[in-house]
CSV table of C-alpha atoms in Angstrom, one decimal:
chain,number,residue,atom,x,y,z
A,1,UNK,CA,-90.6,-153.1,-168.6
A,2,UNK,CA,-92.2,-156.3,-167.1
A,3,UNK,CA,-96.0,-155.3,-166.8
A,4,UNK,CA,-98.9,-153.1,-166.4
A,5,UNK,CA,-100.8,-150.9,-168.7
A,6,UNK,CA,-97.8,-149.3,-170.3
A,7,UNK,CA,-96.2,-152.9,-171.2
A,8,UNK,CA,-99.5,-153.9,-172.5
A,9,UNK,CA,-100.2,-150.4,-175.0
A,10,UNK,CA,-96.4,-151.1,-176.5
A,11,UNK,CA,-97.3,-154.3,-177.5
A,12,UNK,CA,-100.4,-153.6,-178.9
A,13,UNK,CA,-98.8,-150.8,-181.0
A,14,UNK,CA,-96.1,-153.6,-181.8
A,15,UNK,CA,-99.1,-155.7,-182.9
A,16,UNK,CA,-100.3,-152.5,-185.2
A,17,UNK,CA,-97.2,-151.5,-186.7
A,18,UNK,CA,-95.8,-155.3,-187.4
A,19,UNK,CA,-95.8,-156.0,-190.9
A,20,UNK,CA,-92.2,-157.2,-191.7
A,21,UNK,CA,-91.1,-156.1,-195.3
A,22,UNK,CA,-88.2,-155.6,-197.6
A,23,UNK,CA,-87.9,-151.9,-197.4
A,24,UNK,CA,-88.4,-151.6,-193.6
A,25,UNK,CA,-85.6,-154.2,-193.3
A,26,UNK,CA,-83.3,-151.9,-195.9
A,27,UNK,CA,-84.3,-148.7,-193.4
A,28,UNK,CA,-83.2,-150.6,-190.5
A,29,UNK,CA,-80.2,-151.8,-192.1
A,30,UNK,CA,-79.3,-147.9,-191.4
A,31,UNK,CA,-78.8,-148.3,-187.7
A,32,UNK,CA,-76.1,-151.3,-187.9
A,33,UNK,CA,-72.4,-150.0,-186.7
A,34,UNK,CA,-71.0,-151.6,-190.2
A,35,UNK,CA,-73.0,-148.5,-191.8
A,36,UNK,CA,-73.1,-145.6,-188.8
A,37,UNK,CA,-69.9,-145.9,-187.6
A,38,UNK,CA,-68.3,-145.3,-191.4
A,39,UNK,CA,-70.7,-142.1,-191.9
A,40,UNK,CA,-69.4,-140.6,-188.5
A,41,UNK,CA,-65.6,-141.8,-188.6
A,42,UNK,CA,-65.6,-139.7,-192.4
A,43,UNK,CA,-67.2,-136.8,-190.5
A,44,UNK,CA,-64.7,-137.0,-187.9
A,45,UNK,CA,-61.7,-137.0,-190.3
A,46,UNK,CA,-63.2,-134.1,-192.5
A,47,UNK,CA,-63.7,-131.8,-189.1
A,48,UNK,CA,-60.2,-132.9,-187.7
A,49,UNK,CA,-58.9,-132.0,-190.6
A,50,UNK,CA,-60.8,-128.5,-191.3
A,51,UNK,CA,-60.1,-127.4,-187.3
A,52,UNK,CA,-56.5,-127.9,-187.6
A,53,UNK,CA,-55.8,-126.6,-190.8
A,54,UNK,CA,-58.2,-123.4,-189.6
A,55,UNK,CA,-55.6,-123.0,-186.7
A,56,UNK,CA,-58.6,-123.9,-184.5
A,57,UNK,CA,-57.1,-124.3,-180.7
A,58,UNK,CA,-58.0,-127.8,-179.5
A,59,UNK,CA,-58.8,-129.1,-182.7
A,60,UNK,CA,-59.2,-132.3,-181.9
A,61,UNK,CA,-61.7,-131.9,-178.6
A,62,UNK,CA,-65.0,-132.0,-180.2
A,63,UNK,CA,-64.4,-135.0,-182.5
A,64,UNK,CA,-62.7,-136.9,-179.7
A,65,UNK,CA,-65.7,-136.3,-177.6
A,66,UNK,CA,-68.0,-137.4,-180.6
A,67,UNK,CA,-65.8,-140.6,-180.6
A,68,UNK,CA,-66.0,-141.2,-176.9
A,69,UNK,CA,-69.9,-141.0,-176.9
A,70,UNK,CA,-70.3,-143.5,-179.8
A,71,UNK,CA,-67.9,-145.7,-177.5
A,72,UNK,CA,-70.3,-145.5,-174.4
A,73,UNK,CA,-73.2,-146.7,-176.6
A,74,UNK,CA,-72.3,-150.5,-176.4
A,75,UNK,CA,-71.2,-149.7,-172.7
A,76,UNK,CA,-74.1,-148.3,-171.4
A,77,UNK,CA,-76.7,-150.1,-173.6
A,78,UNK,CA,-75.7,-154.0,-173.1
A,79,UNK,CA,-75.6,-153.3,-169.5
A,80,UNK,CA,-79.7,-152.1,-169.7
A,81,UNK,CA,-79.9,-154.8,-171.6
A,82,UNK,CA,-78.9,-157.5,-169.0
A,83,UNK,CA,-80.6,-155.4,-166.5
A,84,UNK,CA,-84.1,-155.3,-167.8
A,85,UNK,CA,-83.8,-158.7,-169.6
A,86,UNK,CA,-86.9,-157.7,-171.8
A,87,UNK,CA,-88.5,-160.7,-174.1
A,88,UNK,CA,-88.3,-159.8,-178.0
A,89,UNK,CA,-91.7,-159.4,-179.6
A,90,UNK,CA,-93.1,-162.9,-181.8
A,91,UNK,CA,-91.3,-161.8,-184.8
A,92,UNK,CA,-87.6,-162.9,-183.3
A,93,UNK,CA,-86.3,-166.2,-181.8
A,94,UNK,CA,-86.8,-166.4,-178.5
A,95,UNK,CA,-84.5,-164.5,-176.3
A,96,UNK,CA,-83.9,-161.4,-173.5
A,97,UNK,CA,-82.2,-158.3,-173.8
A,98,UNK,CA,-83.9,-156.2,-176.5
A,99,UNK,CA,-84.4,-152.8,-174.2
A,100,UNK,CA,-83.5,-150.5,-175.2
A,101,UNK,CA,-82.1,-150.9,-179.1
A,102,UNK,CA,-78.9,-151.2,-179.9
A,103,UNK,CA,-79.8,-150.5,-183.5
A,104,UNK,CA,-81.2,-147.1,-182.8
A,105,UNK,CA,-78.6,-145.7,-180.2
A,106,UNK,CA,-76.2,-146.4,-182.5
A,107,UNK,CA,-77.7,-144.6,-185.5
A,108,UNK,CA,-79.0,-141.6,-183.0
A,109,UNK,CA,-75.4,-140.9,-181.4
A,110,UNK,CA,-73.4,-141.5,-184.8
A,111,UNK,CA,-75.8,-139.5,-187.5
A,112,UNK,CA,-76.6,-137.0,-184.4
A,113,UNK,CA,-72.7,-136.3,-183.4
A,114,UNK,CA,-72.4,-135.9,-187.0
A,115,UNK,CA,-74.8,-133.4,-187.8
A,116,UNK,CA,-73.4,-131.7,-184.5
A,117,UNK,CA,-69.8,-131.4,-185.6
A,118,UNK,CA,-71.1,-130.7,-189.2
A,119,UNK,CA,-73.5,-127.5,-187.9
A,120,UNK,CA,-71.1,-124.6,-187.3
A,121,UNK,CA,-69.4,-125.3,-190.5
A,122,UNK,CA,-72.4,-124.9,-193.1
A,123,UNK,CA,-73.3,-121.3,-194.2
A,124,UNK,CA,-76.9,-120.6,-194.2
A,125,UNK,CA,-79.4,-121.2,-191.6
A,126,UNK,CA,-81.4,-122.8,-195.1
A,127,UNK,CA,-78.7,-125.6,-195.1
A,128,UNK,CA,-78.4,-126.2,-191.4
A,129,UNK,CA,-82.3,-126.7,-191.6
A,130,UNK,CA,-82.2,-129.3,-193.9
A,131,UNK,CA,-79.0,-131.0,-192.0
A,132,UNK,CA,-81.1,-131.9,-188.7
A,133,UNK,CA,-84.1,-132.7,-190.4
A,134,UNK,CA,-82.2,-134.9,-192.1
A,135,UNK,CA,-80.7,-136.5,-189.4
A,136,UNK,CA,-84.1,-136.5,-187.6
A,137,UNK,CA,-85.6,-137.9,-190.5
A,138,UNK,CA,-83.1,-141.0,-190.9
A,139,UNK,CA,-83.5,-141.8,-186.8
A,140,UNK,CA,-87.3,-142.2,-187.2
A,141,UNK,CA,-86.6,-144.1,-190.1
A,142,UNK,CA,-84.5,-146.4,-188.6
A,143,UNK,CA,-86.7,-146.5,-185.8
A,144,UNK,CA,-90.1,-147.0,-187.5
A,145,UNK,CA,-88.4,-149.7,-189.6
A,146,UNK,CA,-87.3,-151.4,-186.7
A,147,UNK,CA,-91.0,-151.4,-184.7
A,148,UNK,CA,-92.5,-152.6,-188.7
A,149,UNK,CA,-89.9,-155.7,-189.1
A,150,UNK,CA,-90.5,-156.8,-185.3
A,151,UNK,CA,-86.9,-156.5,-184.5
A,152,UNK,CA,-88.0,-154.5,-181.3
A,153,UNK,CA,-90.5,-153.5,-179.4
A,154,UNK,CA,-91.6,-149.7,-179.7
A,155,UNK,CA,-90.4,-148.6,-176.1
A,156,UNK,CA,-87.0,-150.2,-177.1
A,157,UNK,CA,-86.5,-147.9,-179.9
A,158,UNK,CA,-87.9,-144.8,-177.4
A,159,UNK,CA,-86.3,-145.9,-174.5
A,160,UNK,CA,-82.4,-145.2,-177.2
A,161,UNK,CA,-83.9,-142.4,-178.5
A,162,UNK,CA,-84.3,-140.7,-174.8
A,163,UNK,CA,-80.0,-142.2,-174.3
A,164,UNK,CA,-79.3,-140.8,-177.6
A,165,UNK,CA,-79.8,-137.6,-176.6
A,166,UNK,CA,-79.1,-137.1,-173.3
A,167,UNK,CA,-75.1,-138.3,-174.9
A,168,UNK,CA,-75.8,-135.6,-178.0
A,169,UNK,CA,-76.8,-133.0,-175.5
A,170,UNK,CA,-73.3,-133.1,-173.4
A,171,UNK,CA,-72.0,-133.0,-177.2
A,172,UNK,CA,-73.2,-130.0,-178.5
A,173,UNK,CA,-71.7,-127.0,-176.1
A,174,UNK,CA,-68.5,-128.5,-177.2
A,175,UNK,CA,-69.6,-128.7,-180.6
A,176,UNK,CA,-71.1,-125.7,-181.5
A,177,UNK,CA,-68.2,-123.8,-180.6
A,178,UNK,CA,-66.6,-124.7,-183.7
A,179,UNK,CA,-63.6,-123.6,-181.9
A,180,UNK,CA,-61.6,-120.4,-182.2
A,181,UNK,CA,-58.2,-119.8,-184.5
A,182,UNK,CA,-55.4,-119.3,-182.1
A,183,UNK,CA,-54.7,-115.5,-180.9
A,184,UNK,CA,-52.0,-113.7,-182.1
A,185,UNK,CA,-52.2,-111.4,-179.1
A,186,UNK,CA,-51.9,-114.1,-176.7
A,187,UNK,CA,-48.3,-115.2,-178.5
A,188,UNK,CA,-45.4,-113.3,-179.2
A,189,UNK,CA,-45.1,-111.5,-182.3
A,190,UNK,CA,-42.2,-112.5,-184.7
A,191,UNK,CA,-39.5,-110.1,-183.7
A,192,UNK,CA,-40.0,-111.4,-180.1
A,193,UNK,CA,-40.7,-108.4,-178.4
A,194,UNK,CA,-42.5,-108.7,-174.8
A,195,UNK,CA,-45.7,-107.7,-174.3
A,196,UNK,CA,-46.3,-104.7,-172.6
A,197,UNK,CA,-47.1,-106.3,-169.1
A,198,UNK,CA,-44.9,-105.6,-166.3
A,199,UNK,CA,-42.3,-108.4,-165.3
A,200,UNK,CA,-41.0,-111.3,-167.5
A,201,UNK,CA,-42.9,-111.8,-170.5
């Protein structure tokens, strides 16, 4: 982060990949909350809504969690920030703090807990293919575009990438689940009769 050999082969790369243009800037544009957080709050409504009307127990527990991991973005990335006080690269004003990127943990934890809570709900295996690469797909955007306008160094951009999914892999046991319709055996049936286990039902 301050020094040495792997300091000095990120900024070479930075030196490679810098060439600031108007499509890299649209690509990164991808990774600000004013654009990720709507694509995952719509997700989160759609699921919410699916679950419950499903009868799906818990309904709410996977897209809560997706919620609470885009919260701990800005919570655990402006702390690293402080903490490693890393310069920008020649291409920004002067100024500390750009490891690791808030740009691309945003867009990695929203379009990831998406996908996530989009997965058990798709069909084929064709169609959940082509929903993580995707998602895959618009992250290296973002992050390539990022590195190409100078906004960040390339160990910035791999240093969220490595957050991003540590926080989508607590996500997905709760995700995949997809949760399960509420048991009819484990309720009384209509006419109220006990179940057939010894002592008060």
């Amino acid at each position: 982060m301050a020094d040495g050999p792997l300091v000095r082969a990120d900024e070479r790369l930075s030196r490679a990949l810098r060439h600031p243009d108007r499509f890299s800037g649209l690509l990164s544009d991808i990774g600000n909350v004013q654009v990720a957080l709507p694509v995952l709050a719509v997700v989160l409504f759609l699921v919410s809504r699916q679950r419950r009307r499903a009868g799906v127990r818990r309904w709410w527990a996977a897209p809560a969690a997706a919620a609470v991991l885009m919260a701990l973005v800005p919570a655990l990335v402006v702390p690293l920030k402080d903490w490693t006080a890393r310069p920008g690269t020649p291409a920004v004003p002067p100024g500390l703090g750009y490891y690791p990127s808030g740009h691309t943990a945003t867009a990695v934890v929203a379009y990831g807990a998406a996908t996530l809570l989009l997965l058990p709900r798709l069909g084929g295996a064709r169609a959940r293919r082509a929903l993580v690469l995707g998602c895959v797909a618009v992250n290296l955007a973002v992050g390539f575009a990022l590195v190409r306008r100078g906004y960040h160094w390339p160990l910035d951009v791999l240093a969220s990438w490595c957050l991003g999914a540590v926080l989508l892999w607590a996500l997905w046991p709760l995700a995949r689940r997809g949760g399960e319709p509420v048991s009819r055996s484990r309720s009384r049936s209509s006419s109220g009769t006990p179940s057939s286990r010894t002592g008060p039902s």
